[in-house]
Amino acid sequence: MDLLEYQGKQLFARHGIPVPDGRPARTVDEAVAAAKEIGFPCAVKAQVKIGGRGKAGGIKIANDEDEARAASDAILGMDIKGFTVHEVWIETAAPQIESEYYASIVFDRGAKAPLIMLSTQGGMDIEEVADSNPDAIATLHVDPLLGFQDFHGRRLAFEAGIDADLVRPVGAFLHQLYGTFIAEEALLVEVNPLIVTPERKVAALDAKVTLDDNALFRHPDNANLRDPSDEDPQEQMAHERGLTYVKLDGDIGILGNGAGLVMSTLDVVAHYGGAPANFLDAGGGSKAEAITSAVEVILSDDKVKAVLFNIFGGITRCDEVANGLIEAFKTLDPKVPFVVRLDGTNDVEGRKILADASLPNVHTAATMDEAAQKVVALAKGEAA
Amino acid sequence: MAVLIDNDTKLVVSGITGREGTFHALNNKSYGTNVVAGVTPGKGGQDVEGIPVFNTFRDAVAQTGANVAMVFVPPRFAADSILEAADAGIPLVICITEGIPAHDELRVYTHLQRTGTRLVGPNCPGILSPGKANVGIIPASFFKEGNVGVVSRSGTLTYKIGNTLAQAGFGNSSIVGIGGDPVPGTSFIDVIELFQADDQTELIVLSGEIGGDAEERAADYIAEHVTKPVVAYIAGFTAPPGKTMGHAGAIVSGSKGTAVAKAEALEAKGVRVGRTPTEVAEIAVEILGG
């Protein structure tokens, strides 16, 4: 789960990381009240999970109440690269900045260890720095059982070429950042820019945090930060039903069991010239209700012109899938054709149940390739 | 000979008294796997259809000589269970559990590197050595004994590919699901090394998917160390970047980790890549001269 900037900053503040004072606001009135509390000048910042806010006009400085009102009125509801702004963050306008650094910790699955990165080239796209001047980024993997040591901070700071008087404070900052990464079970914490003030103090002027969804049961406060309004309606519906669903651009609804098989099904459909409308993994051990529920999610996307079921039963039983599909036809009365391929545990029973039910507009296929070819034809309005 | 599990396997199942744990432990037993024990804290002394249950892995190992553990407990308890099995000196732990926190996986992985215990999974379907032993949730009836070794990041896709090969007349030495999580205990390379050394295996099928660079690393390893033919499949050619596709590992960020990049890396090292599971089987048939 990605956090908004201000949620990340609030998380940082709880771990003692210096961040500018700020307040979140969802309406213009809330924003003006927040600005008066913070004092002027203040920054009004759009809260969206996409980069390039500044260029899009999503960050404005307000010198008085009228300007705060005008700025929040302009930013709230704004569309930034397809993301609607539902919230702004009113923040003490950036103190004078002497330098902009970059600091991050990522869960490096290749190396199987947290990777810390530090650079004096902050304030810009770090991927560009990595391309044009890779030596400007100091990197270090931390042994997860040993944890962060003070010398890690010194080594990174010296290697990044940080001013001598800042080696200790930057090291302390990284130590706190690592503590946050571990304590909150993050997959990414990124600070860009990490600023240096004329008083030679460091602070996080931005915060990008990705948390591990699988660990949220240990962090109920973080779990509450999920904002359903920024999820696609179908994805939200699927999420509530415990299904793994990703919306795509095409017109063929896909349901399968197991992430790999579903990905493969998308590929095979594309291979035969079709365009999948979604990725939907009904999961292992799918019961009839889960299947009915999944069909409802798929059909709630009105672009869908045909649906492909590709099931290979392991834990999942094909007779359960067949019963779920029959139930779905009873309750939802779908108008689009279905192609169903059942293989694996109880496939004979499953196919028999479907044959006996003789559902309207349901086609069967013996292989994945045949199923894909049929559904592609049906989506184009041709005979299967 | 098969790899990792065979006729010498003595299996202990953690979570054996849970619904899924009972079902699959008995399923593995009825396949012929020697299931010697179960572990559920507080239920020591009971039995599950004749399989004795112990409070701890230590007790189970001391009483039964168990040498393979299967972990089937919910995600919040799984890391602890794996570590307990390793502490009891079990050399191979197969973890089926899905949804374990990434930081737990990282700590477990790092610790196990310092012990003699190998972890397969988590979030994997287990291992099947047809005709010998089945540990996990792979539907064994689709596979027969043979000379094709399969290693895969995905469960159902493994069954699909194995089944397609079986329909083409081929059997398997072993089918190893390494799981779709960000920190798998065992990598493609680890299993390919075992297949290369295994007399029964004559062809290796690698089934990968988008995300990470495990397939690219495997390509380099194959070029240097593997003399047996390898056929690969990669799922996720149509996956849009930045989206997690079910498996925690299956996310494409930027150009690295895409299906195209993986297929090209493998092909550049002489590994043939089938674009559909059917094509993988066709290539395998061609190589083995079926």
XYZ file of C-alpha atoms in Angstrom:
674
model
C 0.000 0.000 0.000
C 1.356 3.405 -1.006
C 0.870 6.252 1.447
C 0.102 9.851 0.599
C 2.906 12.334 1.293
C 1.334 13.593 4.492
C 0.600 10.101 5.799
C 4.254 9.268 5.247
C 5.322 12.441 7.055
C 3.059 11.669 9.998
C 4.613 8.207 10.118
C 8.105 9.773 10.019
C 7.184 12.217 12.806
C 6.104 9.333 15.034
C 9.616 7.920 14.678
C 11.340 11.218 15.480
C 12.287 12.112 11.916
C 12.206 15.915 11.460
C 9.416 17.005 9.082
C 7.790 20.417 8.521
C 4.646 21.100 10.572
C 1.412 20.528 8.628
C -2.304 19.649 8.652
C -4.436 17.659 6.171
C -7.664 19.164 4.765
C -10.479 17.793 2.618
C -12.422 21.032 2.055
C -11.527 24.656 1.317
C -12.763 25.756 4.753
C -10.683 23.100 6.488
C -7.684 24.176 4.438
C -8.085 27.860 5.352
C -8.477 26.979 9.048
C -5.364 24.785 8.843
C -3.400 27.586 7.153
C -4.330 30.027 9.927
C -3.094 27.533 12.526
C 0.162 26.883 10.675
C 0.798 30.567 9.909
C 1.827 32.286 6.678
C 3.482 31.798 4.325
C 2.394 28.197 3.950
C 2.389 25.619 1.178
C -0.835 24.062 -0.136
C 0.080 20.654 -1.551
C -2.131 18.265 -3.523
C -2.142 14.770 -2.023
C -2.012 12.260 -4.865
C 0.000 9.090 -5.339
C 1.758 10.273 -8.481
C 4.895 12.309 -9.136
C 5.060 15.664 -10.942
C 2.520 17.498 -8.763
C 4.501 20.729 -8.763
C 4.632 20.992 -12.564
C 0.914 20.207 -12.773
C 0.107 23.166 -10.502
C -0.627 20.989 -7.478
C 1.648 22.895 -5.089
C 1.071 26.595 -4.343
C 2.428 29.023 -1.739
C -0.117 31.128 0.159
C 0.925 34.372 1.862
C -2.428 35.141 3.482
C -5.900 33.759 4.090
C -7.272 34.806 0.671
C -4.400 33.154 -1.126
C -4.841 29.983 0.970
C -8.541 29.937 -0.008
C -7.793 30.504 -3.697
C -5.011 27.908 -3.746
C -6.982 25.145 -2.000
C -10.058 25.930 -4.119
C -7.948 25.506 -7.257
C -6.175 22.336 -6.099
C -9.009 20.367 -4.471
C -10.768 18.409 -7.217
C -7.936 19.014 -9.661
C -7.011 16.128 -11.958
C -3.311 15.235 -11.918
C -2.400 12.579 -14.488
C -5.734 10.846 -13.972
C -5.726 11.140 -10.169
C -8.353 13.392 -8.604
C -7.166 15.468 -5.647
C -9.392 14.684 -2.645
C -7.065 16.078 0.006
C -4.507 18.841 0.453
C -1.713 19.121 2.975
C -1.145 22.574 4.435
C 2.466 22.887 5.485
C 4.843 25.498 6.881
C 6.443 26.968 3.756
C 9.833 25.393 3.217
C 12.495 27.024 5.330
C 15.488 28.372 3.474
C 17.201 25.487 1.775
C 20.972 25.292 1.436
C 21.208 21.850 -0.076
C 18.893 19.114 -1.288
C 19.971 15.517 -0.655
C 18.299 12.190 -1.415
C 17.820 9.261 0.964
C 15.896 6.021 0.615
C 15.631 2.460 1.853
C 14.170 -0.221 -0.405
C 13.362 -3.854 0.200
C 15.855 -5.306 -2.277
C 14.448 -8.697 -3.185
C 17.358 -9.493 -5.513
C 19.946 -9.072 -2.739
C 17.456 -10.176 -0.057
C 18.392 -7.289 2.225
C 17.348 -3.680 2.823
C 19.253 -1.334 0.506
C 20.064 2.189 1.701
C 20.785 4.883 -0.879
C 22.143 8.339 -0.206
C 23.036 11.122 -2.608
C 23.795 14.845 -2.566
C 21.890 15.104 -5.880
C 18.442 15.452 -4.316
C 15.420 17.349 -5.560
C 15.396 15.678 -8.949
C 14.397 12.336 -10.407
C 16.789 9.851 -8.793
C 16.477 7.487 -11.758
C 17.996 10.192 -13.945
C 20.862 10.582 -11.477
C 21.345 6.800 -11.490
C 21.572 6.883 -15.291
C 23.710 9.973 -15.789
C 25.917 9.919 -12.697
C 25.689 6.596 -10.849
C 28.734 7.394 -8.691
C 26.714 10.205 -7.093
C 24.595 7.616 -5.256
C 26.162 5.803 -2.299
C 24.576 2.416 -1.603
C 24.781 -0.139 1.191
C 22.943 -3.362 2.049
C 22.137 -3.925 5.699
C 22.178 -7.398 7.212
C 18.577 -7.655 8.408
C 19.581 -9.640 11.504
C 22.316 -7.152 12.486
C 20.378 -4.000 11.744
C 21.645 -0.479 11.143
C 24.990 0.393 12.737
C 26.379 3.907 13.147
C 29.296 3.121 10.846
C 26.790 2.385 8.060
C 25.685 6.008 8.294
C 29.255 7.321 8.286
C 30.270 5.134 5.373
C 27.294 6.240 3.259
C 27.755 9.913 4.172
C 31.468 9.954 3.348
C 30.959 7.988 0.136
C 28.173 10.335 -0.963
C 30.488 13.316 -0.370
C 28.365 14.956 2.275
C 29.903 17.987 4.082
C 31.949 16.887 7.082
C 29.827 18.746 9.648
C 26.694 16.936 8.366
C 28.044 13.384 8.456
C 26.777 12.825 11.988
C 23.283 14.366 11.564
C 22.753 12.611 8.210
C 23.889 9.329 9.776
C 21.411 9.869 12.619
C 18.681 10.638 10.053
C 19.386 7.378 8.180
C 19.325 5.485 11.455
C 15.831 6.839 12.192
C 14.731 6.157 8.634
C 15.910 2.543 8.960
C 14.070 2.264 12.274
C 10.888 3.430 10.538
C 11.418 1.001 7.651
C 11.711 -1.936 10.056
C 9.128 -0.918 12.664
C 6.410 -0.143 10.101
C 7.378 -3.079 7.847
C 7.795 -0.862 4.807
C 8.894 -1.965 1.363
C 10.078 1.560 0.510
C 10.810 4.763 2.381
C 12.099 7.601 0.234
C 12.962 11.190 1.122
C 13.493 13.503 -1.834
C 14.534 16.093 -1.000
C 16.222 15.641 2.307
C 16.969 19.311 2.951
C 19.793 21.088 4.756
C 18.846 24.450 6.314
C 21.200 27.440 6.817
C 21.335 26.357 10.483
C 22.839 23.098 9.218
C 19.856 21.027 10.255
C 18.348 18.214 8.117
C 14.639 17.541 7.526
C 12.408 15.419 5.260
C 10.637 17.766 2.839
C 8.866 14.923 1.068
C 7.939 11.382 2.008
C 7.214 8.393 -0.158
C 6.273 5.257 1.768
C 5.085 1.841 0.569
C 3.892 -0.555 3.262
C 3.637 -4.336 3.054
C -0.058 -5.274 2.765
C 0.701 -8.689 4.253
C 1.956 -7.067 7.473
C -0.961 -4.686 8.024
C -2.524 -7.069 10.563
C 0.286 -6.025 12.912
C -0.277 -2.308 12.176
C -3.976 -1.512 12.554
C -3.330 2.269 12.438
C -1.664 1.901 9.064
C -4.393 -0.433 7.804
C -6.899 2.372 8.439
C -5.012 4.656 6.036
C -6.325 2.771 3.005
C -8.406 5.162 0.965
C -11.076 3.336 -1.039
C -11.792 6.488 -3.066
C -8.538 6.166 -4.972
C -9.211 2.606 -6.027
C -10.997 1.777 -9.222
C -14.651 0.824 -8.403
C -14.213 -2.737 -9.692
C -10.906 -3.118 -7.860
C -12.556 -1.846 -4.701
C -15.435 -4.287 -5.066
C -12.997 -7.159 -5.636
C -10.862 -6.081 -2.693
C -13.870 -6.152 -0.371
C -14.598 -9.686 -1.543
C -11.056 -10.883 -1.016
C -10.360 -11.396 -4.734
C -7.208 -10.335 -6.524
C -8.361 -8.158 -9.417
C -6.500 -5.797 -11.686
C -8.404 -3.795 -14.278
C -7.021 -3.756 -17.808
C -8.117 -1.977 -20.981
C -9.676 -4.716 -23.102
C -13.104 -6.323 -23.492
C -12.564 -9.965 -22.498
C -13.259 -10.725 -18.851
C -10.861 -13.311 -17.413
C -11.235 -15.542 -14.401
C -8.729 -18.144 -13.334
C -7.229 -19.656 -10.237
C -3.619 -18.964 -9.324
C -1.697 -15.824 -10.282
C 0.610 -17.578 -12.727
C -2.189 -19.338 -14.582
C -4.190 -16.111 -14.866
C -1.168 -14.214 -16.186
C -0.608 -17.018 -18.660
C -4.292 -16.901 -19.679
C -4.006 -13.169 -20.401
C -0.967 -13.880 -22.566
C -2.662 -16.657 -24.508
C -5.768 -14.487 -25.128
C -3.513 -11.672 -26.364
C -1.583 -14.212 -28.470
C -4.837 -14.996 -30.343
C -5.600 -11.320 -30.886
C -7.874 -10.604 -27.911
C -7.658 -7.839 -25.316
C -8.193 -8.879 -21.675
C -10.411 -6.587 -19.575
C -8.986 -7.727 -16.274
C -6.766 -10.018 -14.240
C -8.853 -11.936 -11.721
C -7.392 -14.633 -9.507
C -10.174 -16.392 -7.638
C -7.485 -17.982 -5.476
C -6.813 -21.480 -4.237
C -9.713 -23.488 -2.863
C -12.332 -21.218 -4.445
C -15.817 -22.102 -3.258
C -18.991 -21.582 -5.253
C -19.774 -18.239 -3.536
C -16.338 -16.875 -4.435
C -16.976 -17.735 -8.087
C -20.408 -16.059 -8.099
C -18.881 -13.026 -6.459
C -16.049 -12.941 -8.999
C -18.468 -13.094 -11.947
C -20.296 -10.105 -10.504
C -17.025 -8.136 -10.320
C -16.125 -9.018 -13.918
C -19.584 -8.100 -15.273
C -19.638 -4.795 -13.384
C -17.166 -3.582 -16.027
C -19.538 -2.728 -18.868
C -16.769 -2.946 -21.476
C -16.750 -6.727 -21.086
C -18.130 -8.449 -24.217
C -17.193 -12.040 -23.392
C -15.826 -13.929 -20.402
C -13.242 -16.695 -20.185
C -13.042 -19.091 -17.240
C -9.747 -20.960 -17.153
C -9.548 -23.278 -14.160
C -6.945 -25.859 -13.358
C -8.074 -27.539 -10.182
C -5.568 -28.248 -7.453
C -7.028 -27.180 -4.129
C -9.810 -25.659 -6.206
C -12.449 -28.189 -7.195
C -13.962 -27.873 -10.663
C -17.433 -28.971 -9.441
C -17.430 -26.012 -7.008
C -16.512 -23.704 -9.872
C -19.325 -25.109 -12.041
C -21.859 -24.670 -9.232
C -20.645 -21.115 -8.646
C -21.124 -20.309 -12.327
C -24.670 -21.721 -12.319
C -25.485 -19.660 -9.233
C -24.041 -16.579 -10.926
C -26.280 -17.141 -13.956
C -29.319 -17.403 -11.675
C -28.633 -14.188 -9.793
C -26.934 -12.046 -12.450
C -28.469 -13.267 -15.727
C -25.417 -12.289 -17.811
C -25.963 -11.088 -21.377
C -22.450 -11.827 -22.641
C -21.119 -15.214 -23.790
C -18.886 -17.331 -21.528
C -16.193 -19.809 -22.471
C -15.343 -22.300 -19.761
C -12.380 -24.608 -19.528
C -12.182 -26.890 -16.512
C -9.239 -29.170 -15.879
C -7.838 -30.765 -12.755
C -9.501 -31.870 -9.530
C -13.093 -33.066 -10.165
C -13.056 -31.779 -13.760
C -15.305 -34.597 -15.013
C -17.942 -33.774 -12.378
C -17.624 -30.050 -13.111
C -18.113 -30.516 -16.852
C -21.104 -32.770 -16.251
C -22.735 -30.234 -13.919
C -22.327 -27.559 -16.595
C -23.618 -29.803 -19.369
C -26.690 -30.754 -17.308
C -27.439 -27.118 -16.525
C -27.173 -26.154 -20.227
C -26.722 -22.489 -19.435
C -27.483 -20.091 -22.289
C -24.490 -18.850 -24.209
C -21.910 -20.898 -22.286
C -19.311 -22.595 -24.443
C -16.797 -25.164 -23.300
C -13.277 -25.813 -24.478
C -10.882 -28.706 -23.977
C -7.634 -26.751 -24.039
C -6.423 -23.305 -23.060
C -5.621 -22.457 -26.683
C -9.064 -23.516 -27.905
C -10.718 -21.561 -25.084
C -8.744 -18.435 -25.934
C -9.552 -18.683 -29.646
C -13.264 -19.130 -28.888
C -13.508 -16.213 -26.503
C -11.634 -13.912 -28.885
C -14.097 -14.794 -31.658
C -17.111 -14.287 -29.368
C -15.865 -10.898 -28.177
C -15.690 -9.821 -31.837
C -19.286 -10.922 -32.299
C -18.327 -13.948 -34.387
C -19.445 -17.515 -33.811
C -17.237 -19.503 -31.439
C 16.461 -40.414 -8.423
C 14.222 -37.306 -8.258
C 15.229 -34.253 -6.239
C 14.533 -33.064 -2.667
C 11.853 -35.623 -1.793
C 11.724 -39.360 -2.516
C 11.196 -42.729 -0.833
C 13.463 -41.695 2.079
C 11.290 -38.694 2.949
C 9.824 -38.757 6.467
C 7.377 -35.900 6.628
C 6.240 -33.871 9.635
C 3.339 -31.473 9.039
C 2.965 -28.246 11.008
C -0.674 -27.230 11.158
C -1.840 -30.822 10.697
C -4.910 -30.336 12.917
C -6.222 -27.419 10.820
C -8.812 -28.107 8.107
C -6.497 -27.628 5.122
C -3.540 -29.149 6.973
C -5.450 -32.345 7.743
C -6.831 -32.621 4.211
C -3.491 -32.246 2.462
C -1.447 -34.252 4.986
C -3.815 -37.190 4.451
C -3.790 -36.604 0.723
C 0.032 -36.732 0.733
C -0.089 -39.863 2.879
C -2.531 -41.626 0.583
C -0.203 -40.874 -2.340
C 2.417 -42.942 -0.535
C 4.414 -40.210 1.197
C 5.734 -41.395 4.545
C 3.936 -38.914 6.823
C 5.428 -39.678 10.235
C 4.206 -36.824 12.430
C 2.240 -33.634 12.888
C 2.975 -30.625 15.090
C 0.329 -28.529 16.837
C 1.280 -26.835 20.126
C -1.000 -28.109 22.902
C -2.277 -31.092 20.937
C 0.686 -33.399 21.593
C -0.450 -36.958 22.201
C -3.409 -36.769 19.830
C -3.358 -38.250 16.350
C -4.810 -37.429 12.946
C -6.018 -40.717 11.469
C -3.092 -42.526 12.964
C -0.462 -39.822 12.384
C 0.910 -38.882 15.846
C 0.747 -35.195 16.794
C 3.519 -33.555 18.864
C 3.728 -30.227 20.687
C 7.066 -29.278 19.190
C 9.213 -30.078 16.162
C 11.948 -31.229 18.560
C 9.656 -33.902 19.991
C 8.518 -34.943 16.527
C 12.089 -35.329 15.258
C 13.243 -37.160 18.393
C 10.342 -39.628 18.249
C 10.009 -40.190 14.508
C 13.227 -39.154 12.783
C 11.298 -36.715 10.547
C 13.577 -35.200 7.895
C 11.201 -32.981 5.891
C 8.750 -30.455 7.342
C 5.688 -29.034 5.652
C 4.370 -25.760 7.093
C 0.643 -25.220 6.702
C -0.115 -22.645 9.415
C -1.663 -19.151 8.935
C 0.691 -16.359 7.766
C 1.163 -14.704 11.151
C 2.543 -17.970 12.631
C 4.412 -19.278 9.588
C 7.819 -17.636 10.103
C 7.937 -18.938 13.665
C 7.045 -22.436 12.518
C 9.770 -22.468 9.835
C 12.349 -21.286 12.366
C 11.219 -23.935 14.855
C 11.593 -26.671 12.239
C 15.102 -25.426 11.415
C 15.962 -25.269 15.114
C 14.971 -28.931 15.395
C 17.568 -29.694 12.721
C 15.193 -30.556 9.874
C 17.180 -30.136 6.645
C 14.230 -29.355 4.328
C 11.213 -27.173 5.143
C 8.456 -26.720 2.548
C 6.168 -23.794 3.330
C 2.792 -23.676 1.558
C 1.424 -20.671 3.484
C 0.562 -17.606 1.387
C 0.629 -14.005 2.635
C 3.594 -14.037 5.026
C 4.871 -10.504 5.784
C 7.901 -9.661 3.651
C 10.069 -8.660 6.614
C 9.371 -12.024 8.282
C 10.490 -13.750 5.093
C 13.658 -11.668 5.043
C 14.605 -12.560 8.629
C 13.858 -16.240 8.060
C 15.836 -16.341 4.828
C 18.851 -14.599 6.332
C 18.869 -16.863 9.366
C 18.503 -20.067 7.339
C 21.553 -19.127 5.271
C 23.501 -19.657 8.489
C 22.001 -23.076 9.212
C 21.889 -26.351 7.317
C 18.174 -25.979 6.549
C 16.775 -25.360 3.072
C 13.398 -23.643 2.725
C 11.209 -24.218 -0.351
C 8.504 -21.544 -0.633
C 6.731 -19.849 1.010
C 3.557 -19.382 -1.023
C 4.314 -22.453 -3.093
C 2.401 -25.630 -4.036
C 5.166 -27.907 -2.694
C 7.119 -30.679 -4.370
C 6.012 -33.819 -6.178
C 8.360 -36.625 -7.125
C 5.941 -38.881 -9.054
C 5.879 -42.463 -7.887
C 7.839 -41.583 -4.751
C 6.459 -38.772 -2.618
C 4.166 -35.761 -2.729
C 4.579 -32.942 -0.210
C 2.105 -30.107 -0.625
C -0.952 -29.426 -2.710
C 0.060 -30.497 -6.223
C -2.744 -32.684 -7.695
C -0.588 -35.770 -8.192
C -2.999 -37.713 -10.387
C -2.061 -35.587 -13.415
C 1.583 -36.578 -13.344
C 3.545 -39.749 -13.856
C 7.136 -40.713 -13.358
C 9.519 -39.627 -16.058
C 12.545 -37.625 -17.081
C 11.374 -33.992 -17.112
C 12.242 -31.828 -14.101
C 9.975 -28.814 -13.608
C 10.735 -25.767 -11.463
C 8.137 -23.021 -11.237
C 7.224 -19.819 -9.420
C 3.508 -20.436 -9.881
C 1.288 -23.253 -8.604
C -1.552 -23.727 -11.047
C 0.693 -22.865 -13.966
C 3.006 -25.689 -12.841
C 0.082 -28.118 -12.993
C -0.917 -26.785 -16.374
C 2.543 -27.230 -17.885
C 3.077 -30.620 -16.224
C -0.310 -31.762 -17.512
C 0.426 -30.574 -21.043
C 3.707 -32.519 -20.949
C 1.897 -35.590 -19.618
C -0.614 -35.399 -22.465
C 2.351 -35.377 -24.835
C 3.508 -38.597 -23.186
C 6.134 -37.311 -20.775
C 6.552 -37.862 -17.064
C 8.432 -35.975 -14.406
C 11.403 -36.655 -12.180
C 10.281 -33.932 -9.768
C 8.075 -30.869 -9.880
C 9.300 -28.142 -7.574
C 7.187 -25.058 -6.830
C 9.491 -22.364 -5.460
C 6.679 -19.883 -4.891
C 5.749 -16.383 -6.009
C 6.887 -14.376 -3.000
C 9.558 -11.650 -2.953
C 11.974 -13.725 -0.837
C 11.782 -17.366 -1.910
C 13.888 -19.690 0.261
C 15.033 -21.646 -2.809
C 15.782 -20.116 -6.189
C 15.558 -21.370 -9.761
C 19.338 -21.770 -9.695
C 19.263 -23.980 -6.573
C 16.757 -26.352 -8.165
C 18.384 -26.327 -11.610
C 21.652 -27.319 -9.919
C 19.848 -30.295 -8.332
C 18.245 -31.325 -11.644
C 21.598 -31.085 -13.442
C 23.039 -33.535 -10.894
C 19.992 -35.835 -10.944
C 20.321 -38.989 -13.072
C 16.613 -39.296 -13.730
C 16.246 -35.773 -15.141
C 17.006 -35.387 -18.864
C 15.250 -32.121 -19.574
C 14.527 -29.154 -17.339
C 11.473 -26.908 -17.642
C 11.701 -23.522 -15.973
C 8.420 -21.681 -15.508
C 8.910 -18.057 -14.554
C 6.880 -14.906 -14.421
C 7.274 -11.130 -14.407
C 9.053 -9.339 -11.573
C 12.518 -9.519 -10.044
C 15.524 -10.919 -11.894
C 15.515 -14.593 -10.870
C 14.999 -15.769 -14.473
C 17.838 -13.571 -15.754
C 20.160 -14.955 -13.071
C 19.060 -18.469 -13.960
C 19.910 -17.764 -17.623
C 23.497 -16.865 -16.691
C 23.801 -19.935 -14.481
C 22.436 -22.257 -17.169
C 24.916 -20.945 -19.741
C 27.839 -21.685 -17.427
C 26.856 -24.817 -15.546
C 24.054 -26.749 -17.211
C 24.589 -29.340 -19.943
C 21.000 -30.690 -19.983
C 18.463 -29.003 -22.274
C 16.314 -26.332 -20.630
C 12.950 -25.056 -21.917
C 11.423 -21.972 -20.337
C 8.048 -20.355 -20.049
C 7.414 -16.818 -18.795
C 3.955 -15.625 -17.739
C 2.956 -11.983 -17.887
C 3.684 -10.672 -21.404
C 0.492 -8.638 -21.257
C 0.923 -7.358 -17.691
C 0.863 -3.567 -17.469
C 3.804 -1.972 -15.603
C 3.361 -0.894 -11.993
C 0.604 -3.389 -11.200
C 0.941 -6.316 -8.843
C -0.457 -9.403 -10.529
C -1.530 -11.516 -7.613
C 1.833 -12.876 -6.598
C 3.688 -10.410 -4.423
C 6.665 -10.934 -6.683
C 4.791 -10.359 -9.903
C 5.109 -6.648 -10.411
C 6.807 -4.952 -13.305
C 8.575 -1.712 -12.561
C 10.300 0.024 -15.421
C 11.953 -2.075 -18.116
C 13.577 -4.591 -15.778
C 11.573 -7.634 -14.825
C 9.307 -7.679 -17.883
C 8.406 -10.943 -19.595
C 10.061 -9.756 -22.809
C 13.334 -8.932 -21.015
C 13.314 -12.323 -19.296
C 12.549 -14.255 -22.483
C 15.333 -12.380 -24.299
C 17.828 -13.019 -21.478
C 17.056 -16.746 -21.581
C 17.117 -16.977 -25.368
C 20.420 -15.092 -25.473
C 21.896 -17.898 -23.362
C 20.499 -20.609 -25.621
C 17.399 -21.490 -23.619
C 14.316 -21.963 -25.793
C 11.247 -20.114 -24.549
C 7.724 -21.294 -25.351
C 5.170 -18.490 -25.741
C 2.284 -20.630 -24.468
C 2.289 -23.660 -22.152
C 1.381 -25.785 -25.182
C 4.406 -24.501 -27.061
C 6.638 -25.427 -24.099
C 5.385 -28.995 -24.342
C 5.941 -29.001 -28.107
C 9.542 -27.858 -27.707
C 10.113 -30.476 -24.996
C 8.752 -33.194 -27.279
C 10.987 -32.013 -30.098
C 14.092 -32.067 -27.882
C 13.376 -35.424 -26.301
C 12.435 -36.873 -29.645
C 9.012 -38.038 -28.507
